[in-house]
């Protein structure tokens, strides 16, 4: 049977990836929470990571990055 007759998830039909769809849903849920739960959830959504540049097969000093703007 051809795969074109299979059901396609609506997020894919809308041109989104699952990660994008999931992030939109998570943001909606976090914004619907009442205080103090909303503030707690919003602080947990922040992501921090480090990047290391590699030169001659060795990592250089890592740089701490964040997906949120710094205040």
Short mmCIF file of N, CA and C in Angstrom, two decimals:
data_model
loop_
_atom_site.label_atom_id
_atom_site.label_comp_id
_atom_site.label_asym_id
_atom_site.label_seq_id
_atom_site.Cartn_x
_atom_site.Cartn_y
_atom_site.Cartn_z
N UNK A 1 0.84 -1.17 0.00
CA UNK A 1 0.00 0.00 0.00
C UNK A 1 0.89 1.24 0.00
N UNK A 2 0.51 2.25 -0.70
CA UNK A 2 1.30 3.47 -0.82
C UNK A 2 1.27 4.25 0.49
N UNK A 3 2.41 4.86 0.83
CA UNK A 3 2.48 5.63 2.07
C UNK A 3 1.73 6.95 1.96
N UNK A 4 1.36 7.37 0.75
CA UNK A 4 0.65 8.63 0.59
C UNK A 4 -0.77 8.56 1.16
N UNK A 5 -1.29 7.37 1.39
CA UNK A 5 -2.63 7.24 1.96
C UNK A 5 -2.59 7.20 3.48
N UNK A 6 -1.40 7.11 4.06
CA UNK A 6 -1.28 7.07 5.52
C UNK A 6 -1.57 8.44 6.12
N UNK A 7 -2.05 8.44 7.34
CA UNK A 7 -2.33 9.70 8.03
C UNK A 7 -1.02 10.40 8.37
N UNK A 8 -0.98 11.70 8.16
CA UNK A 8 0.21 12.50 8.46
C UNK A 8 -0.11 13.34 9.69
N UNK A 9 0.80 13.35 10.68
CA UNK A 9 0.54 14.19 11.85
C UNK A 9 0.34 15.65 11.42
N UNK A 10 -0.57 16.35 12.10
CA UNK A 10 -0.89 17.71 11.68
C UNK A 10 0.30 18.64 11.78
N UNK A 11 1.22 18.42 12.75
CA UNK A 11 2.39 19.29 12.86
C UNK A 11 3.30 19.12 11.65
N UNK A 12 3.37 17.92 11.11
CA UNK A 12 4.18 17.71 9.91
C UNK A 12 3.49 18.32 8.70
N UNK A 13 2.16 18.18 8.62
CA UNK A 13 1.40 18.77 7.52
C UNK A 13 1.51 20.29 7.54
N UNK A 14 1.71 20.88 8.74
CA UNK A 14 1.86 22.32 8.86
C UNK A 14 3.29 22.77 8.58
N UNK A 15 4.18 21.82 8.28
CA UNK A 15 5.56 22.17 7.95
C UNK A 15 6.46 22.34 9.15
N UNK A 16 6.08 21.81 10.31
CA UNK A 16 6.88 21.92 11.52
C UNK A 16 7.62 20.62 11.80
N UNK A 17 8.68 20.73 12.58
CA UNK A 17 9.31 19.52 13.10
C UNK A 17 8.61 19.19 14.42
N UNK A 18 8.82 17.99 14.91
CA UNK A 18 8.20 17.61 16.17
C UNK A 18 8.76 18.46 17.31
N UNK A 19 10.05 18.78 17.26
CA UNK A 19 10.66 19.59 18.31
C UNK A 19 10.01 20.97 18.36
N UNK A 20 9.76 21.59 17.20
CA UNK A 20 9.10 22.90 17.16
C UNK A 20 7.70 22.80 17.75
N UNK A 21 6.96 21.79 17.34
CA UNK A 21 5.60 21.57 17.86
C UNK A 21 5.64 21.37 19.38
N UNK A 22 6.56 20.55 19.84
CA UNK A 22 6.68 20.27 21.26
C UNK A 22 7.02 21.53 22.05
N UNK A 23 7.92 22.36 21.53
CA UNK A 23 8.28 23.61 22.21
C UNK A 23 7.11 24.57 22.28
N UNK A 24 6.32 24.66 21.23
CA UNK A 24 5.14 25.53 21.23
C UNK A 24 4.15 25.06 22.29
N UNK A 25 3.90 23.77 22.34
CA UNK A 25 2.98 23.22 23.34
C UNK A 25 3.48 23.45 24.76
N UNK A 26 4.78 23.24 24.99
CA UNK A 26 5.35 23.44 26.32
C UNK A 26 5.24 24.90 26.75
N UNK A 27 5.49 25.83 25.83
CA UNK A 27 5.36 27.25 26.16
C UNK A 27 3.93 27.61 26.51
N UNK A 28 2.97 27.06 25.77
CA UNK A 28 1.57 27.34 26.07
C UNK A 28 1.19 26.83 27.46
N UNK A 29 1.62 25.63 27.80
CA UNK A 29 1.31 25.08 29.12
C UNK A 29 1.97 25.91 30.22
N UNK A 30 3.25 26.27 30.05
CA UNK A 30 3.94 27.08 31.06
C UNK A 30 3.24 28.42 31.27
N UNK A 31 2.79 29.04 30.20
CA UNK A 31 2.13 30.34 30.32
C UNK A 31 0.74 30.26 30.92
N UNK A 32 0.13 29.09 30.95
CA UNK A 32 -1.20 28.92 31.53
C UNK A 32 -1.16 28.63 33.03
N UNK A 33 0.02 28.36 33.57
CA UNK A 33 0.14 28.05 34.99
C UNK A 33 -0.09 29.28 35.84
N UNK A 34 -0.56 29.05 37.07
CA UNK A 34 -0.73 30.14 38.03
C UNK A 34 0.56 30.27 38.84
N UNK A 35 0.74 31.45 39.42
CA UNK A 35 1.91 31.68 40.27
C UNK A 35 1.77 30.86 41.54
N UNK A 36 2.80 30.37 42.16
CA UNK A 36 4.22 30.51 41.84
C UNK A 36 4.72 29.45 40.86
N UNK A 37 3.85 28.57 40.42
CA UNK A 37 4.27 27.48 39.53
C UNK A 37 4.74 28.00 38.17
N UNK A 38 4.13 29.08 37.70
CA UNK A 38 4.52 29.64 36.41
C UNK A 38 5.97 30.12 36.43
N UNK A 39 6.34 30.86 37.47
CA UNK A 39 7.71 31.36 37.59
C UNK A 39 8.71 30.21 37.68
N UNK A 40 8.38 29.18 38.45
CA UNK A 40 9.26 28.02 38.58
C UNK A 40 9.45 27.34 37.23
N UNK A 41 8.38 27.15 36.49
CA UNK A 41 8.46 26.48 35.19
C UNK A 41 9.24 27.32 34.18
N UNK A 42 9.07 28.63 34.21
CA UNK A 42 9.78 29.50 33.28
C UNK A 42 11.29 29.50 33.56
N UNK A 43 11.68 29.37 34.82
CA UNK A 43 13.11 29.33 35.12
C UNK A 43 13.71 27.99 34.72
N UNK A 44 12.94 26.92 34.74
CA UNK A 44 13.45 25.60 34.33
C UNK A 44 13.62 25.49 32.83
N UNK A 45 12.97 26.34 32.05
CA UNK A 45 13.07 26.23 30.60
C UNK A 45 14.39 26.76 30.06
N UNK A 46 15.14 27.51 30.87
CA UNK A 46 16.41 28.07 30.41
C UNK A 46 17.42 26.94 30.20
N UNK A 47 18.19 27.05 29.14
CA UNK A 47 19.18 26.04 28.80
C UNK A 47 20.56 26.68 28.74
N UNK A 48 21.50 26.06 29.41
CA UNK A 48 22.88 26.53 29.38
C UNK A 48 23.75 25.41 28.83
N UNK A 49 24.73 25.76 28.03
CA UNK A 49 25.63 24.76 27.46
C UNK A 49 26.98 25.41 27.20
N UNK A 50 27.99 24.58 27.00
CA UNK A 50 29.31 25.13 26.71
C UNK A 50 29.77 24.66 25.34
N UNK A 51 30.53 25.51 24.68
CA UNK A 51 31.09 25.22 23.37
C UNK A 51 32.61 25.21 23.49
N UNK A 52 33.22 24.22 22.88
CA UNK A 52 34.68 24.16 22.85
C UNK A 52 35.13 24.11 21.40
N UNK A 53 36.02 25.01 21.05
CA UNK A 53 36.61 25.00 19.72
C UNK A 53 37.76 24.00 19.73
N UNK A 54 37.88 23.20 18.69
CA UNK A 54 38.93 22.21 18.60
C UNK A 54 40.00 22.69 17.62
N UNK A 55 41.26 22.63 18.06
CA UNK A 55 42.39 23.00 17.23
C UNK A 55 43.44 21.89 17.33
N UNK A 56 43.88 21.40 16.20
CA UNK A 56 44.88 20.33 16.16
C UNK A 56 44.46 19.11 16.99
N UNK A 57 43.18 18.80 16.97
CA UNK A 57 42.67 17.61 17.66
C UNK A 57 42.54 17.76 19.16
N UNK A 58 42.66 18.99 19.68
CA UNK A 58 42.56 19.22 21.12
C UNK A 58 41.52 20.32 21.38
N UNK A 59 40.68 20.11 22.42
CA UNK A 59 39.68 21.15 22.73
C UNK A 59 40.34 22.37 23.35
N UNK A 60 39.86 23.53 22.97
CA UNK A 60 40.32 24.79 23.56
C UNK A 60 39.43 25.11 24.76
N UNK A 61 39.66 26.23 25.38
CA UNK A 61 38.88 26.62 26.56
C UNK A 61 37.40 26.73 26.20
N UNK A 62 36.51 26.05 26.98
CA UNK A 62 35.08 26.11 26.67
C UNK A 62 34.48 27.48 26.97
N UNK A 63 33.44 27.83 26.23
CA UNK A 63 32.70 29.07 26.41
C UNK A 63 31.29 28.72 26.86
N UNK A 64 30.84 29.28 27.98
CA UNK A 64 29.49 29.04 28.48
C UNK A 64 28.51 29.84 27.66
N UNK A 65 27.46 29.19 27.17
CA UNK A 65 26.43 29.84 26.36
C UNK A 65 25.07 29.59 26.99
N UNK A 66 24.10 30.39 26.59
CA UNK A 66 22.74 30.25 27.08
C UNK A 66 21.79 30.56 25.94
N UNK A 67 20.61 29.96 25.98
CA UNK A 67 19.62 30.23 24.93
C UNK A 67 18.73 31.41 25.30
N UNK A 68 18.98 32.02 26.46
CA UNK A 68 18.19 33.16 26.88
C UNK A 68 19.07 34.39 26.94
N UNK A 69 18.53 35.58 26.65
CA UNK A 69 19.33 36.80 26.72
C UNK A 69 19.74 37.09 28.16
N UNK A 70 20.93 37.61 28.33
CA UNK A 70 21.41 37.93 29.66
C UNK A 70 20.92 39.30 30.07
N UNK A 71 20.56 39.44 31.36
CA UNK A 71 20.04 40.72 31.87
C UNK A 71 21.18 41.61 32.30
#
